[in-house]
mmCIF file of C-alpha atoms in Angstrom:
data_model
loop_
_atom_site.group_PDB
_atom_site.id
_atom_site.type_symbol
_atom_site.label_atom_id
_atom_site.label_comp_id
_atom_site.label_asym_id
_atom_site.label_seq_id
_atom_site.Cartn_x
_atom_site.Cartn_y
_atom_site.Cartn_z
ATOM 1 C CA MET A 1311 0.002 0.321 0.031
ATOM 2 C CA VAL A 1312 3.118 2.344 0.471
ATOM 3 C CA VAL A 1313 4.098 2.011 -3.031
ATOM 4 C CA LYS A 1314 0.572 2.440 -4.386
ATOM 5 C CA GLY A 1315 0.594 5.853 -2.075
ATOM 6 C CA PHE A 1316 3.792 7.075 -3.656
ATOM 7 C CA LEU A 1317 2.301 6.067 -7.239
ATOM 8 C CA PHE A 1318 -0.860 8.330 -6.323
ATOM 9 C CA ALA A 1319 1.191 11.058 -5.635
ATOM 10 C CA GLY A 1320 3.430 10.673 -8.741
ATOM 11 C CA LEU A 1321 0.124 10.622 -10.804
ATOM 12 C CA GLY A 1322 -1.159 13.872 -8.870
ATOM 13 C CA ILE A 1323 2.625 15.150 -9.748
ATOM 14 C CA VAL A 1324 1.946 14.407 -13.409
ATOM 15 C CA LEU A 1325 -1.587 15.409 -13.431
ATOM 16 C CA VAL A 1326 -0.333 18.783 -12.497
ATOM 17 C CA VAL A 1327 2.560 19.083 -14.946
ATOM 18 C CA TYR A 1328 0.356 17.890 -18.040
ATOM 19 C CA LEU A 1329 -2.150 20.564 -16.948
ATOM 20 C CA ILE A 1330 0.412 23.258 -17.274
ATOM 21 C CA THR A 1331 2.117 21.888 -20.105
ATOM 22 C CA LEU A 1332 -1.581 21.892 -21.743
ATOM 23 C CA VAL A 1333 -2.480 25.359 -20.765
ATOM 24 C CA ARG A 1334 0.792 26.746 -22.197
ATOM 25 C CA GLY A 1335 0.111 25.164 -25.524
ATOM 26 C CA GLY A 1336 -2.748 27.499 -25.807
ATOM 27 C CA PHE A 1337 -6.544 27.144 -26.032
ATOM 28 C CA VAL A 1338 -8.889 26.820 -28.975
ATOM 29 C CA LYS A 1339 -12.400 26.263 -28.136
ATOM 30 C CA PRO A 1340 -13.283 23.045 -29.463
ATOM 31 C CA THR A 1341 -16.420 22.107 -31.477
ATOM 32 C CA TRP A 1342 -19.158 20.072 -29.845
ATOM 33 C CA PHE A 1343 -18.333 17.236 -32.437
ATOM 34 C CA GLN A 1344 -14.627 17.408 -31.251
ATOM 35 C CA GLN A 1345 -16.051 16.938 -27.574
ATOM 36 C CA LEU A 1346 -18.155 14.213 -28.660
ATOM 37 C CA VAL A 1347 -15.216 12.203 -30.231
ATOM 38 C CA GLY A 1348 -13.707 12.470 -27.100
ATOM 39 C CA PHE A 1349 -16.703 11.253 -24.733
ATOM 40 C CA VAL A 1350 -17.064 8.150 -27.112
ATOM 41 C CA THR A 1351 -13.871 7.187 -27.460
ATOM 42 C CA ALA A 1352 -12.905 7.564 -23.669
ATOM 43 C CA PHE A 1353 -16.287 5.684 -22.538
ATOM 44 C CA PHE A 1354 -15.266 2.734 -24.755
ATOM 45 C CA ASP A 1355 -11.826 3.022 -23.874
ATOM 46 C CA THR A 1356 -12.720 2.611 -20.447
ATOM 47 C CA LEU A 1357 -14.796 -0.618 -21.134
ATOM 48 C CA GLY A 1358 -11.538 -2.147 -22.755
ATOM 49 C CA ILE A 1359 -12.242 -1.565 -26.592
ATOM 50 C CA GLY A 1360 -9.447 1.437 -26.856
ATOM 51 C CA SER A 1361 -9.222 4.874 -27.906
ATOM 52 C CA PHE A 1362 -6.437 5.496 -30.034
ATOM 53 C CA ALA A 1363 -7.681 3.660 -33.142
ATOM 54 C CA THR A 1364 -11.170 4.418 -33.125
ATOM 55 C CA THR A 1365 -10.111 8.240 -32.567
ATOM 56 C CA THR A 1366 -7.319 7.906 -35.472
ATOM 57 C CA SER A 1367 -10.384 6.493 -37.669
ATOM 58 C CA ILE A 1368 -12.803 9.137 -36.775
ATOM 59 C CA TYR A 1369 -9.954 12.095 -37.539
ATOM 60 C CA LYS A 1370 -9.299 10.325 -40.786
ATOM 61 C CA LEU A 1371 -12.740 9.599 -42.049
ATOM 62 C CA LYS A 1372 -13.887 13.286 -41.397
ATOM 63 C CA ASN A 1373 -10.537 15.199 -42.323
ATOM 64 C CA MET A 1374 -10.421 16.734 -38.992
ATOM 65 C CA VAL A 1375 -6.640 16.332 -38.153
ATOM 66 C CA PRO A 1376 -3.564 16.480 -40.268
ATOM 67 C CA VAL A 1377 -1.755 12.922 -40.389
ATOM 68 C CA LYS A 1378 1.318 14.635 -39.095
ATOM 69 C CA LEU A 1379 -0.405 15.802 -36.031
ATOM 70 C CA MET A 1380 -2.282 12.745 -35.341
ATOM 71 C CA PRO A 1381 0.256 10.988 -32.909
ATOM 72 C CA GLY A 1382 0.590 14.139 -30.870
ATOM 73 C CA THR A 1383 -3.022 14.645 -30.607
ATOM 74 C CA LEU A 1384 -3.780 11.201 -29.351
ATOM 75 C CA ASN A 1385 -1.217 11.348 -26.798
ATOM 76 C CA VAL A 1386 -1.805 14.893 -25.584
ATOM 77 C CA GLY A 1387 -5.637 14.601 -25.825
ATOM 78 C CA HIS A 1388 -6.221 11.226 -24.389
ATOM 79 C CA THR A 1389 -3.836 12.033 -21.419
ATOM 80 C CA LEU A 1390 -6.382 13.495 -18.790
ATOM 81 C CA PRO A 1391 -8.780 10.532 -18.873
ATOM 82 C CA THR A 1392 -6.079 8.101 -18.888
ATOM 83 C CA ILE A 1393 -4.916 9.477 -15.630
ATOM 84 C CA THR A 1394 -8.493 9.332 -14.500
ATOM 85 C CA GLN A 1395 -8.351 5.616 -15.328
ATOM 86 C CA ALA A 1396 -5.511 4.909 -13.796
ATOM 87 C CA PHE A 1397 -6.270 6.675 -10.547
ATOM 88 C CA ILE A 1398 -9.447 4.393 -10.529
ATOM 89 C CA TYR A 1399 -8.155 0.858 -11.474
ATOM 90 C CA THR A 1400 -4.815 1.125 -9.657
ATOM 91 C CA LYS A 1401 -6.904 1.472 -6.336
ATOM 92 C CA ILE A 1402 -9.126 -1.149 -7.059
ATOM 93 C CA VAL A 1403 -7.232 -3.647 -8.695
ATOM 94 C CA PRO A 1404 -4.568 -6.083 -6.845
ATOM 95 C CA VAL A 1405 -0.956 -6.179 -8.679
ATOM 96 C CA GLU A 1406 2.467 -6.594 -7.035
ATOM 97 C CA SER A 1407 3.930 -3.342 -6.322
ATOM 98 C CA ARG A 1408 7.125 -4.130 -7.645
ATOM 99 C CA THR A 1409 5.990 -5.638 -10.757
ATOM 100 C CA LEU A 1410 3.966 -2.546 -11.426
ATOM 101 C CA VAL A 1411 6.468 0.062 -10.941
ATOM 102 C CA LEU A 1412 9.216 -1.283 -12.984
ATOM 103 C CA MET A 1413 6.613 -2.156 -15.897
ATOM 104 C CA ILE A 1414 5.644 1.757 -15.678
ATOM 105 C CA VAL A 1415 9.160 2.725 -15.596
ATOM 106 C CA ALA A 1416 9.848 0.767 -18.862
ATOM 107 C CA ALA A 1417 7.120 2.061 -20.701
ATOM 108 C CA VAL A 1418 8.112 5.514 -19.871
ATOM 109 C CA LEU A 1419 11.443 4.940 -21.032
ATOM 110 C CA GLY A 1420 10.191 3.647 -24.132
ATOM 111 C CA SER A 1421 8.110 6.765 -24.782
ATOM 112 C CA LEU A 1422 11.275 8.830 -24.169
ATOM 113 C CA ALA A 1423 13.129 7.073 -27.073
ATOM 114 C CA GLY A 1424 10.107 6.798 -29.603
ATOM 115 C CA VAL A 1425 8.807 10.698 -28.888
ATOM 116 C CA GLY A 1426 12.195 11.860 -30.232
ATOM 117 C CA VAL A 1427 11.981 10.113 -33.367
ATOM 118 C CA VAL A 1428 8.342 10.437 -34.364
ATOM 119 C CA VAL A 1429 8.330 14.681 -34.224
ATOM 120 C CA HIS A 1430 10.793 14.540 -36.822
ATOM 121 C CA TRP A 1431 9.119 12.153 -39.100
ATOM 122 C CA PRO A 1432 7.569 13.225 -42.267
ATOM 123 C CA ARG A 1433 3.844 13.046 -43.042
ATOM 124 C CA ARG A 1434 4.285 10.116 -45.292
ATOM 125 C CA LYS A 1435 6.399 7.769 -42.863
ATOM 126 C CA ILE A 1436 3.693 8.816 -40.050
ATOM 127 C CA GLN A 1437 0.732 8.047 -42.241
ATOM 128 C CA ILE A 1438 2.195 4.636 -43.185
ATOM 129 C CA GLY A 1439 3.098 3.768 -39.632
ATOM 130 C CA MET A 1440 -0.459 4.379 -38.395
ATOM 131 C CA GLY A 1441 -1.818 2.358 -41.339
ATOM 132 C CA LEU A 1442 0.063 -0.602 -39.797
ATOM 133 C CA ALA A 1443 -0.655 0.268 -36.536
ATOM 134 C CA LEU A 1444 -4.198 0.232 -37.503
ATOM 135 C CA LEU A 1445 -4.298 -2.939 -39.132
ATOM 136 C CA GLY A 1446 -2.310 -4.227 -35.988
ATOM 137 C CA ALA A 1447 -5.417 -3.053 -33.650
ATOM 138 C CA ALA A 1448 -8.077 -4.741 -36.061
ATOM 139 C CA VAL A 1449 -5.825 -7.954 -35.152
ATOM 140 C CA LEU A 1450 -6.350 -7.625 -31.507
ATOM 141 C CA LEU A 1451 -10.085 -6.563 -31.750
ATOM 142 C CA LEU A 1452 -10.780 -9.850 -33.943
ATOM 143 C CA MET A 1453 -8.742 -11.738 -31.123
ATOM 144 C CA THR A 1454 -11.219 -10.245 -28.796
ATOM 145 C CA LEU A 1455 -14.286 -11.300 -30.870
ATOM 146 C CA PHE A 1456 -13.213 -15.035 -31.093
ATOM 147 C CA ASN A 1457 -11.892 -15.189 -27.446
ATOM 148 C CA LEU A 1458 -7.946 -15.895 -28.704
ATOM 149 C CA PHE A 1459 -6.333 -14.283 -26.226
ATOM 150 C CA PRO A 1460 -3.897 -16.344 -24.008
ATOM 151 C CA ALA A 1461 -5.672 -17.465 -20.796
ATOM 152 C CA GLY A 1462 -3.212 -16.075 -18.493
ATOM 153 C CA GLY A 1463 -2.473 -17.173 -15.017
ATOM 154 C CA ASP A 1464 -3.017 -16.495 -11.485
ATOM 155 C CA THR A 1465 0.113 -14.612 -10.284
ATOM 156 C CA LEU A 1466 -0.029 -10.971 -9.508
ATOM 157 C CA GLY A 1467 3.721 -10.331 -10.158
ATOM 158 C CA LEU A 1468 6.830 -11.180 -12.016
ATOM 159 C CA SER A 1469 10.361 -11.895 -11.428
ATOM 160 C CA GLY A 1470 13.367 -13.346 -13.169
ATOM 161 C CA ALA A 1471 13.219 -14.014 -16.856
ATOM 162 C CA ARG A 1472 9.471 -13.264 -16.945
ATOM 163 C CA LEU A 1473 9.826 -9.753 -15.374
ATOM 164 C CA TRP A 1474 12.753 -8.782 -17.925
ATOM 165 C CA SER A 1475 10.841 -9.860 -20.420
ATOM 166 C CA GLY A 1476 7.797 -7.898 -19.274
ATOM 167 C CA LEU A 1477 10.085 -4.906 -18.852
ATOM 168 C CA GLY A 1478 11.446 -5.382 -22.468
ATOM 169 C CA GLY A 1479 7.891 -5.735 -23.821
ATOM 170 C CA ASN A 1480 6.568 -2.768 -22.259
ATOM 171 C CA PHE A 1481 9.565 -0.555 -23.521
ATOM 172 C CA VAL A 1482 8.575 -1.572 -26.813
ATOM 173 C CA LEU A 1483 4.890 -0.589 -26.325
ATOM 174 C CA GLY A 1484 5.846 2.649 -25.069
ATOM 175 C CA VAL A 1485 7.862 3.473 -27.870
ATOM 176 C CA LEU A 1486 5.048 2.407 -30.283
ATOM 177 C CA MET A 1487 2.552 4.550 -28.479
ATOM 178 C CA MET A 1488 4.379 7.626 -29.822
ATOM 179 C CA LEU A 1489 3.348 6.474 -33.242
ATOM 180 C CA GLY A 1490 -0.442 6.487 -32.286
ATOM 181 C CA ILE A 1491 -0.408 2.574 -31.580
ATOM 182 C CA GLY A 1492 -2.450 1.992 -28.576
ATOM 183 C CA LEU A 1493 -0.605 0.149 -25.493
ATOM 184 C CA TYR A 1494 -3.648 -1.349 -23.902
ATOM 185 C CA GLY A 1495 -4.278 -4.529 -25.989
ATOM 186 C CA PRO A 1496 -0.923 -5.342 -26.888
ATOM 187 C CA CYS A 1497 -0.029 -4.952 -23.170
ATOM 188 C CA MET A 1498 -2.788 -7.230 -22.236
ATOM 189 C CA ILE A 1499 -1.663 -9.967 -24.549
ATOM 190 C CA LEU A 1500 1.734 -9.464 -22.876
ATOM 191 C CA VAL A 1501 0.595 -9.934 -19.309
ATOM 192 C CA TYR A 1502 -1.459 -13.159 -20.324
ATOM 193 C CA LEU A 1503 1.524 -14.675 -22.074
ATOM 194 C CA LEU A 1504 3.598 -13.998 -19.055
ATOM 195 C CA GLY A 1505 1.243 -16.232 -16.959
ATOM 196 C CA MET A 1506 -0.587 -13.426 -14.685
ATOM 197 C CA ASN A 1507 -3.679 -12.701 -13.584
ATOM 198 C CA PRO A 1508 -5.997 -11.068 -16.447
ATOM 199 C CA THR A 1509 -7.047 -8.309 -14.207
ATOM 200 C CA ALA A 1510 -3.395 -7.207 -13.408
ATOM 201 C CA ALA A 1511 -3.249 -5.948 -16.522
ATOM 202 C CA PHE A 1512 -5.610 -2.956 -16.016
ATOM 203 C CA PRO A 1513 -3.557 -1.076 -13.305
ATOM 204 C CA ILE A 1514 -0.118 -2.136 -15.481
ATOM 205 C CA MET A 1515 -1.674 -0.686 -18.671
ATOM 206 C CA MET A 1516 -3.224 1.891 -17.583
ATOM 207 C CA GLY A 1517 -0.577 2.985 -15.131
ATOM 208 C CA SER A 1518 1.918 3.031 -17.896
ATOM 209 C CA CYS A 1519 -0.046 5.505 -19.999
ATOM 210 C CA ALA A 1520 -0.966 7.649 -17.255
ATOM 211 C CA PHE A 1521 2.737 8.144 -16.653
ATOM 212 C CA LEU A 1522 4.432 8.261 -20.247
ATOM 213 C CA MET A 1523 1.716 10.291 -21.940
ATOM 214 C CA PRO A 1524 2.108 13.369 -19.796
ATOM 215 C CA ILE A 1525 5.806 13.212 -20.261
ATOM 216 C CA ALA A 1526 5.468 12.745 -24.187
ATOM 217 C CA SER A 1527 3.008 15.186 -24.199
ATOM 218 C CA MET A 1528 5.377 18.007 -23.314
ATOM 219 C CA ARG A 1529 7.893 17.151 -26.353
ATOM 220 C CA PHE A 1530 4.891 17.146 -28.855
ATOM 221 C CA VAL A 1531 3.541 20.694 -27.427
ATOM 222 C CA ARG A 1532 6.891 22.107 -27.228
ATOM 223 C CA THR A 1533 7.407 21.156 -31.015
ATOM 224 C CA ARG A 1534 3.957 21.996 -31.654
ATOM 225 C CA ARG A 1535 3.313 18.428 -33.297
ATOM 226 C CA TYR A 1536 -0.532 18.117 -32.149
ATOM 227 C CA HIS A 1537 -3.893 20.017 -33.031
ATOM 228 C CA VAL A 1538 -4.940 22.177 -30.172
ATOM 229 C CA GLN A 1539 -8.342 22.276 -30.980
ATOM 230 C CA ALA A 1540 -8.936 18.764 -31.431
ATOM 231 C CA THR A 1541 -6.935 17.950 -28.103
ATOM 232 C CA TRP A 1542 -8.838 20.238 -25.964
ATOM 233 C CA GLY A 1543 -12.132 18.378 -27.477
ATOM 234 C CA LEU A 1544 -10.542 15.175 -26.397
ATOM 235 C CA ALA A 1545 -9.673 16.174 -22.900
ATOM 236 C CA ILE A 1546 -13.041 17.813 -22.079
ATOM 237 C CA GLY A 1547 -15.307 15.167 -23.472
ATOM 238 C CA ALA A 1548 -13.355 12.370 -22.214
ATOM 239 C CA VAL A 1549 -13.425 12.667 -18.595
ATOM 240 C CA PRO A 1550 -17.171 12.452 -17.824
ATOM 241 C CA ALA A 1551 -17.079 9.510 -20.221
ATOM 242 C CA VAL A 1552 -14.600 7.396 -18.004
ATOM 243 C CA LEU A 1553 -16.350 8.148 -14.633
ATOM 244 C CA ILE A 1554 -19.781 7.113 -16.588
ATOM 245 C CA ALA A 1555 -18.285 4.086 -17.596
ATOM 246 C CA ALA A 1556 -16.257 3.160 -14.804
ATOM 247 C CA PHE A 1557 -18.964 3.422 -12.143
ATOM 248 C CA LEU A 1558 -22.491 3.887 -13.682
ATOM 249 C CA VAL A 1559 -22.303 1.087 -16.468
ATOM 250 C CA THR A 1560 -22.803 -2.447 -14.839
ATOM 251 C CA SER A 1561 -23.531 -4.684 -18.047
ATOM 252 C CA LEU A 1562 -23.219 -3.457 -21.561
ATOM 253 C CA SER A 1563 -22.943 -5.906 -24.575
ATOM 254 C CA LEU A 1564 -19.891 -4.615 -26.474
ATOM 255 C CA THR A 1565 -19.841 -7.000 -29.534
ATOM 256 C CA ALA A 1566 -21.485 -5.390 -32.093
ATOM 257 C CA VAL A 1567 -19.496 -2.058 -31.130
ATOM 258 C CA ARG A 1568 -16.532 -4.142 -31.444
ATOM 259 C CA TRP A 1569 -17.715 -5.424 -34.761
ATOM 260 C CA LEU A 1570 -18.363 -1.960 -36.030
ATOM 261 C CA VAL A 1571 -15.102 -0.462 -34.682
ATOM 262 C CA LEU A 1572 -13.199 -3.316 -36.650
ATOM 263 C CA PHE A 1573 -15.053 -2.498 -39.625
ATOM 264 C CA VAL A 1574 -13.807 1.114 -39.385
ATOM 265 C CA VAL A 1575 -10.354 0.796 -38.292
ATOM 266 C CA VAL A 1576 -9.814 -2.058 -40.845
ATOM 267 C CA TYR A 1577 -11.235 0.700 -43.898
ATOM 268 C CA THR A 1578 -9.425 3.573 -42.077
ATOM 269 C CA ALA A 1579 -5.831 1.727 -42.355
ATOM 270 C CA LEU A 1580 -5.986 0.293 -45.841
ATOM 271 C CA ASN A 1581 -7.401 3.985 -46.815
ATOM 272 C CA MET A 1582 -4.185 5.370 -44.912
ATOM 273 C CA LEU A 1583 -1.863 2.964 -46.679
ATOM 274 C CA MET A 1584 -3.222 3.559 -50.335
ATOM 275 C CA THR A 1585 -3.145 7.400 -50.000
ATOM 276 C CA ALA A 1586 0.240 7.839 -48.079
ATOM 277 C CA GLY A 1587 1.837 9.107 -51.217
ATOM 278 C CA GLN A 1588 -0.995 11.578 -51.912
ATOM 279 C CA PRO A 1589 -1.225 15.495 -50.490
ATOM 280 C CA ASP A 1590 -3.077 15.509 -47.001
ATOM 281 C CA THR A 1591 -6.848 16.690 -47.650
ATOM 282 C CA SER A 1592 -7.187 17.574 -44.278
ATOM 283 C CA ARG A 1593 -8.001 20.998 -43.018
ATOM 284 C CA ASP A 1594 -4.571 21.672 -42.586
ATOM 285 C CA LEU A 1595 -3.569 23.684 -39.271
ATOM 286 C CA ALA A 1596 -7.184 24.917 -38.959
ATOM 287 C CA GLY A 1597 -7.497 24.651 -35.080
ATOM 288 C CA ALA A 1598 -3.576 23.864 -34.850
ATOM 289 C CA GLU A 1599 -2.662 27.631 -34.131
ATOM 290 C CA VAL A 1600 -3.769 29.231 -31.109
ATOM 291 C CA ALA A 1601 -6.520 32.020 -31.479
#
């Protein structure tokens, strides 16, 4: 409990740092639709569907955000709801403290390595990377729909070779987060493969994202590689959705929603890959500039 107390204190610190970073980046009043995107994606993210793939699909299909700004917008915009999720699930879901802390540190180190690369990538490379990322997300959705995830075990912590494997895996996932590849699904598979209790994945994956995303956000904001207006839409719309999904939703069939998300994600992925060499037709930097 002492370690979790330090984690909560750490979450409080990164929350303050994030809010300062977000405000310093400037404010552009989001549209109702941008806030709706934040609400819907965070709601289903809290229930386990994920937010990066769904948000990317909406942005691409509606031409809302330039591709080169998507990784930053996803990471900066979804930070606040992710910290909220971490506060909730780290408190109520049991997991061995040493494993939790080390897995979080590994993911943060991975994000620091990844963000320095992504902020300098050209649009075409980012679009190809995100297209491949969406196909990966589609595979994870299919695995969920057909119950193909590993069974997992009953341990709440890792040691020895399994711990090192987990740290290496979470480091890589931290790197990939900076490209817009959601950590939740891959981290859940990693935890299962290492023989841990499936519920232990929740504080690990949410804690990892809650610490790495604010730190990475500082780099995205400083380099202006994010869409200010869309980011505020995600942040404002998302927190109420997290609270509703976590505390008020007791039963909801997500099968039909997952099939719909799967279709949209695959379509968006193929569209991104096939149009990677064409000019970006989104409303370029509209809303990315501070009013």
